[in-house]
Tab-separated table of C-alpha atoms in Angstrom:
chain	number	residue	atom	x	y	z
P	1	UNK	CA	12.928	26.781	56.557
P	2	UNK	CA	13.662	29.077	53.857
P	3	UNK	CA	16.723	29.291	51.491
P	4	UNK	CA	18.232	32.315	51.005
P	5	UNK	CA	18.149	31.962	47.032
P	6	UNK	CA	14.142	31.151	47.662
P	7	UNK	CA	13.509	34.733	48.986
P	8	UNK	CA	12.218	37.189	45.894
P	9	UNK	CA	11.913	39.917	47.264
P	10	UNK	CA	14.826	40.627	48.946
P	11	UNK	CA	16.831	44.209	47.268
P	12	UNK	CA	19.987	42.928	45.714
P	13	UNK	CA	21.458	46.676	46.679
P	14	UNK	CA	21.110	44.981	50.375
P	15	UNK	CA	22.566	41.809	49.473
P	16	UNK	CA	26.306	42.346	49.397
P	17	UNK	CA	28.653	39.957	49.212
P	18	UNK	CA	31.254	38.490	52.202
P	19	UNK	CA	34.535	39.765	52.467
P	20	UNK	CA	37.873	38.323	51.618
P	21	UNK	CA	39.004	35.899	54.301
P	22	UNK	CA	42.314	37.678	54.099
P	23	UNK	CA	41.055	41.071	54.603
P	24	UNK	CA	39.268	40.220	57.781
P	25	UNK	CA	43.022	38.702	58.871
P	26	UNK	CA	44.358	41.696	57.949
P	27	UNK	CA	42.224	43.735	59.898
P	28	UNK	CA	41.894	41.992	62.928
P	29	UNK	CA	45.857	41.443	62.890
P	30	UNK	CA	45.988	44.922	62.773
P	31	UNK	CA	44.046	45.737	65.365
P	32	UNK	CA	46.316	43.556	67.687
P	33	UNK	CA	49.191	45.112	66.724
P	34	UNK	CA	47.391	48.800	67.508
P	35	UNK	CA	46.520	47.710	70.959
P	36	UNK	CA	49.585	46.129	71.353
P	37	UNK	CA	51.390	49.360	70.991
P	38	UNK	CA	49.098	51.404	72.941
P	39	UNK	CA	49.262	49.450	75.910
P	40	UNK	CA	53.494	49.275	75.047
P	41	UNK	CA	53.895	52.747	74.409
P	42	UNK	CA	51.890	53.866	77.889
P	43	UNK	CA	53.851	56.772	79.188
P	44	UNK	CA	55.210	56.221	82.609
P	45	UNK	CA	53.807	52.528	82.680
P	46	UNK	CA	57.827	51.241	83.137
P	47	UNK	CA	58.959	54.044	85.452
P	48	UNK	CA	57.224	54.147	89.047
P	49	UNK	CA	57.457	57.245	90.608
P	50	UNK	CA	60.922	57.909	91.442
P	51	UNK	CA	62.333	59.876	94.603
P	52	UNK	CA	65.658	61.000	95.140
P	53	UNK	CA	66.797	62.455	98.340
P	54	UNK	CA	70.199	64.548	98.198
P	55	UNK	CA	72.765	63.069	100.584
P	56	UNK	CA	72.811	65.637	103.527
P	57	UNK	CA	76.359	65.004	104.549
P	58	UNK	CA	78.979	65.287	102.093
P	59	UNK	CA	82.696	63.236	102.206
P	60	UNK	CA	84.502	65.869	102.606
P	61	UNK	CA	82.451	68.413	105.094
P	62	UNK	CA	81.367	65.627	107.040
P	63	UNK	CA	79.293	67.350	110.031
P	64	UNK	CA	78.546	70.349	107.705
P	65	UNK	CA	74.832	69.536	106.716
P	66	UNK	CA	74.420	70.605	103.146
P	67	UNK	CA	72.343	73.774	103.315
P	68	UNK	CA	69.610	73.233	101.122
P	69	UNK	CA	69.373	69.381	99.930
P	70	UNK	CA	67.287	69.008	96.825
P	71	UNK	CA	64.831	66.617	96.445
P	72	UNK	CA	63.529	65.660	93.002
P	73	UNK	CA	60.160	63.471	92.418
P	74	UNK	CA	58.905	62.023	89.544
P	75	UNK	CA	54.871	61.986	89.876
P	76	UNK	CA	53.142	59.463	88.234
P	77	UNK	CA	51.643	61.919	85.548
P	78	UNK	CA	55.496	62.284	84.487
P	79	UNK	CA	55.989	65.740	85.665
P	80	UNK	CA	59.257	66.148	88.068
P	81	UNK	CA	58.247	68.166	91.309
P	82	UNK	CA	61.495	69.670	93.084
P	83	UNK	CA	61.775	70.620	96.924
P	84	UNK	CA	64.207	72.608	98.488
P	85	UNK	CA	66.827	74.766	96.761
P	86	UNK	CA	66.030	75.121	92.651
P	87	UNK	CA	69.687	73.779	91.026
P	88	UNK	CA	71.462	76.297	89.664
């Protein structure tokens, strides 16, 4: 086969040399760390969709229903939808 020195007419402006060893570390180290923290950083990825139901009976009124309970949910997009009375 052929040696790459043997070849004439190949352009030296083509011909560039390697990189460091190091710098390809770096980079690829780098990288790592980038996906690393995407996939850490997620938002939402640690919190589930959380619902909370108000209690409907209170200690003190304890056959009085609460009039309007509220009822907070946490979708997974992160936004908080609330149903029944707004809080005040």
């Amino acid at each position: 086969m052929y040696k790459r020195d043997d070849i004439v007419d190949v352009d030296p402006r083509f011909d560039r040399p390697q990189s460091p060893a190091w710098k390809r570390a770096v980079l690829v180290a780098l990288l790592a760390v980038l996906f690393w923290l995407a996939f850490h950083l997620r938002p939402g990825a640690k919190h589930q969709p959380k619902v909370t139901y108000a209690t409907r009976y209170s200690e003190e009124f304890k056959f009085r229903p609460a009039a309007s309970p509220v009822i907070t949910e946490r979708l997974k997009d992160g936004r908080v939808r609330l149903r029944g009375a707004l809080p005040t």
